[in-house]
Amino acid sequence: MNKRGSGFYFEFVFIMIFSMLILSGCQGTANLPQVSIKPSDHSQTNPQPLENKDVLKVGISSVLSPRETVENYQPFADYLQKKIGRPVQLVQRQTYQEINELVKNQQVDVAFICSGAYVVGKKDNLELLAVPEVNGKSTYQSYIIVNANSSFRQFSDLKGKVFGFTDPISFSGTIAPTYMVTQLKTTPKDFFGRVVYTYSHDNSIKAVLDNVVNAAGVDSLVYQYAVTKDPTLAGKLRIIGQSPEVGSPPVVVNHNIDPNLKTALQEALLQMDSDPLGQQALKALIYDRFVLPNPKAYEPVETMVNAILALAQQESKG
């Protein structure tokens, strides 16, 4: 890889974070309902962090808001503790990059992250372990959603409107919508009237329902989960755009993890659907089972990132 290519991932993270801060006009998520995690909250399930060196630490990206995440992942923690034979601690952070850093520095043993975070984090020794399968598929999409009461029917209708991104390196919440903008030969700064960060997909859904934003990019799996919990949402929201299918949000480990622990973790995930406790955990996550990952399924994400960077570079030269 040449020098320019080797700087790709760092450049992407910098451009996305810096540009989105500018795009939000320093207005950020004002008036947006959120649940924040204080820096001292090492674990939402165990307020006093365990000191036992054998504690298995599981990083959880904030795809859902913190409280919702804990409720969904606690059955998984119970299952993993039974299979691995070690106490399990769930570790949450507000941003995807923070979870990536925990994996990179081996401060967590395993982590649930999003596809965009995996593509960005590959340079930091993030390794695919398993991916969830839902309705026979181990892929998902970005949905562009609007309030059903709005007049928006297609993505181009959002010009000049307020758009909700989730996390700077979220595939479905930021990368895919930004790519859709590039296909219109423009940039988010010029296309949208304003963007805000929600930092979770359920917050994005609520922001659209409450008309805090005109539209948002959300994880199709989270959207389906939300509609399963509240079927009335299907009539309150409208999907006006979809990205191509990409690899589902994966479970990752650091490449330098102890091989025996890696094997134990992977086997525990792949065997969940045949274990009663594991089945309960899968049900809470709205997954059918976990399967072995296909690295090629994440190539479309890299293609989108390359297109975004190319346009950003053109804009900087112009």
CSV table of C-alpha atoms in Angstrom, one decimal:
chain,number,residue,atom,x,y,z
A,1,MET,CA,0.0,0.0,0.0
A,2,ASN,CA,1.4,3.4,-0.9
A,3,LYS,CA,1.8,6.3,1.5
A,4,ARG,CA,-1.5,7.9,0.4
A,5,GLY,CA,-3.3,4.6,0.8
A,6,SER,CA,-1.8,3.8,4.2
A,7,GLY,CA,-3.3,7.1,5.5
A,8,PHE,CA,-6.7,6.3,4.2
A,9,TYR,CA,-8.4,5.2,7.4
A,10,PHE,CA,-6.9,8.0,9.6
A,11,GLU,CA,-7.8,10.5,6.9
A,12,PHE,CA,-11.4,9.2,6.7
A,13,VAL,CA,-11.9,9.4,10.5
A,14,PHE,CA,-10.5,12.9,10.6
A,15,ILE,CA,-12.5,14.2,7.6
A,16,MET,CA,-15.8,12.7,8.8
A,17,ILE,CA,-15.5,13.9,12.4
A,18,PHE,CA,-14.2,17.3,11.5
A,19,SER,CA,-16.6,17.9,8.6
A,20,MET,CA,-19.6,16.8,10.6
A,21,LEU,CA,-18.7,19.1,13.4
A,22,ILE,CA,-18.7,21.9,10.9
A,23,LEU,CA,-21.9,20.7,9.2
A,24,SER,CA,-23.7,20.8,12.4
A,25,GLY,CA,-22.8,24.4,12.8
A,26,CYS,CA,-21.8,23.8,16.4
A,27,GLN,CA,-25.5,23.2,17.0
A,28,GLY,CA,-24.9,19.4,17.4
A,29,THR,CA,-27.8,17.6,19.1
A,30,ALA,CA,-29.5,20.5,20.8
A,31,ASN,CA,-33.1,19.6,21.6
A,32,LEU,CA,-32.4,16.0,20.7
A,33,PRO,CA,-33.5,13.4,23.3
A,34,GLN,CA,-30.4,11.4,24.3
A,35,VAL,CA,-29.0,9.3,27.1
A,36,SER,CA,-25.4,10.1,27.8
A,37,ILE,CA,-22.8,7.8,29.4
A,38,LYS,CA,-20.6,9.5,31.9
A,39,PRO,CA,-16.8,8.7,31.5
A,40,SER,CA,-16.9,7.0,35.0
A,41,ASP,CA,-19.6,4.6,33.9
A,42,HIS,CA,-17.3,1.6,33.1
A,43,SER,CA,-20.2,-0.8,33.1
A,44,GLN,CA,-23.9,-0.2,32.9
A,45,THR,CA,-24.6,-3.6,34.4
A,46,ASN,CA,-22.0,-3.3,37.2
A,47,PRO,CA,-21.5,0.2,38.4
A,48,GLN,CA,-18.5,-0.8,40.5
A,49,PRO,CA,-16.1,-2.3,38.0
A,50,LEU,CA,-14.9,-5.8,38.8
A,51,GLU,CA,-11.3,-6.1,39.8
A,52,ASN,CA,-11.0,-9.8,39.0
A,53,LYS,CA,-8.4,-10.1,36.3
A,54,ASP,CA,-10.4,-13.0,34.8
A,55,VAL,CA,-13.4,-10.8,34.1
A,56,LEU,CA,-14.4,-11.1,30.5
A,57,LYS,CA,-15.0,-7.6,29.1
A,58,VAL,CA,-17.5,-7.2,26.3
A,59,GLY,CA,-17.6,-3.9,24.4
A,60,ILE,CA,-20.9,-2.8,23.1
A,61,SER,CA,-21.3,0.1,20.6
A,62,SER,CA,-24.2,2.4,21.2
A,63,VAL,CA,-26.3,1.3,18.2
A,64,LEU,CA,-29.1,1.6,20.7
A,65,SER,CA,-29.3,4.1,23.6
A,66,PRO,CA,-27.5,2.9,26.7
A,67,ARG,CA,-30.5,1.7,28.8
A,68,GLU,CA,-31.9,-0.2,25.8
A,69,THR,CA,-28.6,-1.8,25.1
A,70,VAL,CA,-28.2,-3.1,28.6
A,71,GLU,CA,-31.6,-4.7,28.6
A,72,ASN,CA,-30.9,-6.4,25.3
A,73,TYR,CA,-27.4,-7.6,26.0
A,74,GLN,CA,-27.8,-8.8,29.6
A,75,PRO,CA,-29.1,-12.2,28.5
A,76,PHE,CA,-26.1,-12.5,26.2
A,77,ALA,CA,-23.8,-11.7,29.1
A,78,ASP,CA,-25.5,-14.4,31.2
A,79,TYR,CA,-25.1,-16.9,28.4
A,80,LEU,CA,-21.4,-16.0,27.8
A,81,GLN,CA,-20.6,-16.3,31.5
A,82,LYS,CA,-22.0,-19.8,31.5
A,83,LYS,CA,-20.1,-20.9,28.4
A,84,ILE,CA,-16.8,-19.2,29.1
A,85,GLY,CA,-16.8,-19.7,32.9
A,86,ARG,CA,-15.8,-16.2,33.7
A,87,PRO,CA,-17.7,-13.2,35.0
A,88,VAL,CA,-18.8,-10.9,32.2
A,89,GLN,CA,-18.7,-7.2,32.2
A,90,LEU,CA,-20.5,-5.1,29.6
A,91,VAL,CA,-18.6,-2.0,28.6
A,92,GLN,CA,-20.3,0.9,26.8
A,93,ARG,CA,-19.1,4.1,25.3
A,94,GLN,CA,-20.9,6.8,23.5
A,95,THR,CA,-19.0,6.7,20.2
A,96,TYR,CA,-18.0,3.8,18.0
A,97,GLN,CA,-14.4,5.1,17.8
A,98,GLU,CA,-14.1,4.7,21.6
A,99,ILE,CA,-15.1,1.0,21.4
A,100,ASN,CA,-12.6,0.6,18.5
A,101,GLU,CA,-9.9,2.0,20.7
A,102,LEU,CA,-10.8,-0.4,23.6
A,103,VAL,CA,-10.4,-3.3,21.2
A,104,LYS,CA,-7.2,-1.9,19.7
A,105,ASN,CA,-5.7,-1.5,23.2
A,106,GLN,CA,-7.1,-4.8,24.4
A,107,GLN,CA,-9.1,-3.2,27.1
A,108,VAL,CA,-12.0,-5.3,26.1
A,109,ASP,CA,-11.8,-9.0,25.1
A,110,VAL,CA,-14.5,-8.9,22.4
A,111,ALA,CA,-16.8,-6.2,21.0
A,112,PHE,CA,-20.0,-5.7,19.1
A,113,ILE,CA,-19.4,-3.0,16.6
A,114,CYS,CA,-20.9,-1.7,13.4
A,115,SER,CA,-19.8,-2.3,9.8
A,116,GLY,CA,-18.4,1.2,9.3
A,117,ALA,CA,-16.4,0.9,12.6
A,118,TYR,CA,-14.9,-2.4,11.4
A,119,VAL,CA,-13.8,-1.0,8.1
A,120,VAL,CA,-12.2,2.0,9.8
A,121,GLY,CA,-10.7,-0.2,12.5
A,122,LYS,CA,-9.1,-2.9,10.4
A,123,LYS,CA,-5.8,-1.1,10.5
A,124,ASP,CA,-5.8,-1.4,14.3
A,125,ASN,CA,-5.9,-5.2,14.4
A,126,LEU,CA,-9.7,-5.6,14.6
A,127,GLU,CA,-10.5,-9.1,13.4
A,128,LEU,CA,-13.9,-10.5,12.5
A,129,LEU,CA,-15.1,-13.2,14.8
A,130,ALA,CA,-18.8,-13.8,13.9
A,131,VAL,CA,-21.8,-12.0,12.5
A,132,PRO,CA,-25.5,-12.2,13.3
A,133,GLU,CA,-28.0,-13.8,10.9
A,134,VAL,CA,-31.5,-12.5,10.7
A,135,ASN,CA,-34.2,-14.0,8.5
A,136,GLY,CA,-31.6,-16.1,6.8
A,137,LYS,CA,-29.3,-13.2,6.0
A,138,SER,CA,-26.1,-12.0,7.5
A,139,THR,CA,-26.3,-8.6,5.7
A,140,TYR,CA,-28.2,-5.4,6.4
A,141,GLN,CA,-28.9,-1.9,4.9
A,142,SER,CA,-29.2,1.7,5.7
A,143,TYR,CA,-32.7,3.0,5.6
A,144,ILE,CA,-33.4,6.7,5.0
A,145,ILE,CA,-36.5,7.3,7.1
A,146,VAL,CA,-38.9,10.3,7.3
A,147,ASN,CA,-42.1,11.0,9.2
A,148,ALA,CA,-45.1,9.5,7.4
A,149,ASN,CA,-46.9,12.8,7.7
A,150,SER,CA,-44.2,14.6,5.6
A,151,SER,CA,-44.2,15.2,1.9
A,152,PHE,CA,-40.8,13.6,1.3
A,153,ARG,CA,-40.8,10.8,-1.2
A,154,GLN,CA,-37.2,10.4,-2.4
A,155,PHE,CA,-33.8,11.3,-1.1
A,156,SER,CA,-33.4,14.4,-3.4
A,157,ASP,CA,-36.5,15.9,-1.6
A,158,LEU,CA,-34.3,16.4,1.5
A,159,LYS,CA,-32.2,19.2,0.0
A,160,GLY,CA,-32.0,22.1,2.5
A,161,LYS,CA,-33.6,20.0,5.2
A,162,VAL,CA,-32.4,18.9,8.7
A,163,PHE,CA,-30.8,15.4,8.6
A,164,GLY,CA,-29.9,13.1,11.5
A,165,PHE,CA,-26.6,11.2,11.5
A,166,THR,CA,-25.9,8.7,14.2
A,167,ASP,CA,-22.1,8.2,14.8
A,168,PRO,CA,-19.3,9.6,12.6
A,169,ILE,CA,-18.2,6.1,11.5
A,170,SER,CA,-21.6,4.4,11.4
A,171,PHE,CA,-22.2,2.8,8.1
A,172,SER,CA,-26.0,3.0,8.1
A,173,GLY,CA,-26.3,6.2,10.1
A,174,THR,CA,-23.6,8.3,8.4
A,175,ILE,CA,-21.5,6.7,5.7
A,176,ALA,CA,-24.3,5.4,3.5
A,177,PRO,CA,-26.3,8.7,3.7
A,178,THR,CA,-23.2,10.7,2.9
A,179,TYR,CA,-22.5,8.4,0.0
A,180,MET,CA,-26.0,9.0,-1.3
A,181,VAL,CA,-25.3,12.7,-1.2
A,182,THR,CA,-22.1,12.2,-3.2
A,183,GLN,CA,-24.1,10.5,-5.9
A,184,LEU,CA,-26.0,13.7,-6.4
A,185,LYS,CA,-22.6,15.4,-7.1
A,186,THR,CA,-22.6,17.5,-3.9
A,187,THR,CA,-21.6,17.3,-0.3
A,188,PRO,CA,-23.7,17.1,3.0
A,189,LYS,CA,-22.6,20.7,3.7
A,190,ASP,CA,-24.1,22.0,0.5
A,191,PHE,CA,-27.0,19.6,0.3
A,192,PHE,CA,-28.6,19.6,3.8
A,193,GLY,CA,-29.7,22.7,5.6
A,194,ARG,CA,-28.2,21.3,8.8
A,195,VAL,CA,-27.2,17.9,10.3
A,196,VAL,CA,-27.3,16.8,13.9
A,197,TYR,CA,-25.8,13.8,15.7
A,198,THR,CA,-28.1,11.4,17.6
A,199,TYR,CA,-25.5,8.8,18.7
A,200,SER,CA,-27.9,5.9,18.5
A,201,HIS,CA,-30.4,4.6,16.0
A,202,ASP,CA,-33.4,4.5,18.4
A,203,ASN,CA,-32.6,8.2,19.1
A,204,SER,CA,-32.7,8.8,15.3
A,205,ILE,CA,-36.1,7.1,15.0
A,206,LYS,CA,-37.4,9.2,17.9
A,207,ALA,CA,-36.0,12.4,16.3
A,208,VAL,CA,-37.8,11.7,13.1
A,209,LEU,CA,-41.1,10.9,14.9
A,210,ASP,CA,-40.8,14.1,16.9
A,211,ASN,CA,-39.9,16.2,13.9
A,212,VAL,CA,-36.6,17.2,15.5
A,213,VAL,CA,-35.0,16.2,12.1
A,214,ASN,CA,-36.7,15.8,8.7
A,215,ALA,CA,-35.0,12.5,8.0
A,216,ALA,CA,-32.3,10.2,9.3
A,217,GLY,CA,-30.2,7.2,8.3
A,218,VAL,CA,-30.9,4.1,10.4
A,219,ASP,CA,-29.8,0.5,10.7
A,220,SER,CA,-32.4,-1.7,8.9
A,221,LEU,CA,-32.0,-4.3,11.7
A,222,VAL,CA,-32.7,-1.7,14.4
A,223,TYR,CA,-35.7,-0.4,12.3
A,224,GLN,CA,-37.1,-3.9,12.1
A,225,TYR,CA,-36.5,-4.4,15.8
A,226,ALA,CA,-38.3,-1.2,16.6
A,227,VAL,CA,-41.3,-2.1,14.5
A,228,THR,CA,-41.4,-5.6,16.1
A,229,LYS,CA,-41.6,-3.9,19.5
A,230,ASP,CA,-44.1,-1.3,18.3
A,231,PRO,CA,-46.0,-2.3,15.1
A,232,THR,CA,-47.6,1.2,14.9
A,233,LEU,CA,-44.2,2.6,13.9
A,234,ALA,CA,-44.7,1.1,10.4
A,235,GLY,CA,-47.5,3.6,9.9
A,236,LYS,CA,-45.7,6.5,11.4
A,237,LEU,CA,-42.5,6.3,9.4
A,238,ARG,CA,-41.7,6.0,5.7
A,239,ILE,CA,-38.6,4.6,4.1
A,240,ILE,CA,-37.6,6.8,1.1
A,241,GLY,CA,-34.1,5.4,0.4
A,242,GLN,CA,-32.0,2.2,0.9
A,243,SER,CA,-28.4,1.4,0.6
A,244,PRO,CA,-27.0,-1.8,-0.9
A,245,GLU,CA,-26.8,-4.8,1.4
A,246,VAL,CA,-23.5,-5.1,3.4
A,247,GLY,CA,-22.1,-7.4,6.0
A,248,SER,CA,-24.0,-7.2,9.3
A,249,PRO,CA,-22.6,-5.4,12.3
A,250,PRO,CA,-19.9,-7.9,13.4
A,251,VAL,CA,-18.5,-9.2,16.6
A,252,VAL,CA,-14.7,-8.5,16.6
A,253,VAL,CA,-11.6,-9.2,18.7
A,254,ASN,CA,-8.1,-7.9,18.6
A,255,HIS,CA,-5.9,-9.9,16.2
A,256,ASN,CA,-3.5,-10.5,19.1
A,257,ILE,CA,-6.0,-12.1,21.4
A,258,ASP,CA,-5.1,-15.4,23.1
A,259,PRO,CA,-5.9,-18.1,20.5
A,260,ASN,CA,-7.7,-20.3,23.1
A,261,LEU,CA,-9.9,-17.5,24.2
A,262,LYS,CA,-10.7,-16.6,20.6
A,263,THR,CA,-11.7,-20.2,19.9
A,264,ALA,CA,-13.9,-20.3,23.0
A,265,LEU,CA,-15.6,-17.1,22.2
A,266,GLN,CA,-16.3,-18.0,18.6
A,267,GLU,CA,-17.6,-21.4,19.5
A,268,ALA,CA,-19.9,-19.8,22.2
A,269,LEU,CA,-21.3,-17.5,19.5
A,270,LEU,CA,-21.8,-20.2,16.9
A,271,GLN,CA,-23.5,-22.5,19.4
A,272,MET,CA,-26.0,-20.0,20.8
A,273,ASP,CA,-28.9,-21.2,18.7
A,274,SER,CA,-28.6,-24.8,20.1
A,275,ASP,CA,-28.5,-23.7,23.8
A,276,PRO,CA,-31.7,-22.8,25.7
A,277,LEU,CA,-29.9,-19.8,27.4
A,278,GLY,CA,-28.4,-18.8,24.2
A,279,GLN,CA,-31.7,-18.9,22.4
A,280,GLN,CA,-33.1,-16.5,25.0
A,281,ALA,CA,-30.2,-14.2,24.4
A,282,LEU,CA,-30.7,-14.3,20.6
A,283,LYS,CA,-34.3,-13.6,21.1
A,284,ALA,CA,-33.5,-10.5,23.1
A,285,LEU,CA,-31.2,-9.3,20.3
A,286,ILE,CA,-33.7,-10.2,17.6
A,287,TYR,CA,-31.1,-12.5,15.9
A,288,ASP,CA,-31.6,-16.0,14.6
A,289,ARG,CA,-28.1,-17.1,15.2
A,290,PHE,CA,-24.4,-16.2,14.7
A,291,VAL,CA,-22.5,-17.4,11.7
A,292,LEU,CA,-18.9,-17.2,10.4
A,293,PRO,CA,-18.2,-13.8,8.7
A,294,ASN,CA,-17.6,-13.1,5.0
A,295,PRO,CA,-14.9,-10.3,4.8
A,296,LYS,CA,-16.0,-9.6,1.2
A,297,ALA,CA,-19.4,-8.5,2.5
A,298,TYR,CA,-17.8,-5.3,3.8
A,299,GLU,CA,-16.1,-4.3,0.6
A,300,PRO,CA,-19.1,-2.1,-0.5
A,301,VAL,CA,-18.5,0.0,2.7
A,302,GLU,CA,-15.0,0.6,1.6
A,303,THR,CA,-16.2,1.6,-1.9
A,304,MET,CA,-18.5,4.2,-0.3
A,305,VAL,CA,-15.7,5.5,1.9
A,306,ASN,CA,-13.4,5.8,-1.1
A,307,ALA,CA,-16.1,7.8,-3.0
A,308,ILE,CA,-16.7,10.1,0.0
A,309,LEU,CA,-12.9,10.7,0.3
A,310,ALA,CA,-12.5,11.4,-3.4
A,311,LEU,CA,-15.2,14.0,-3.3
A,312,ALA,CA,-13.8,15.6,-0.2
A,313,GLN,CA,-10.4,15.8,-1.8
A,314,GLN,CA,-11.9,17.4,-4.9
A,315,GLU,CA,-13.7,20.0,-2.7
A,316,SER,CA,-10.5,20.8,-0.8
A,317,LYS,CA,-8.6,21.5,-4.1
A,318,GLY,CA,-11.5,23.5,-5.5
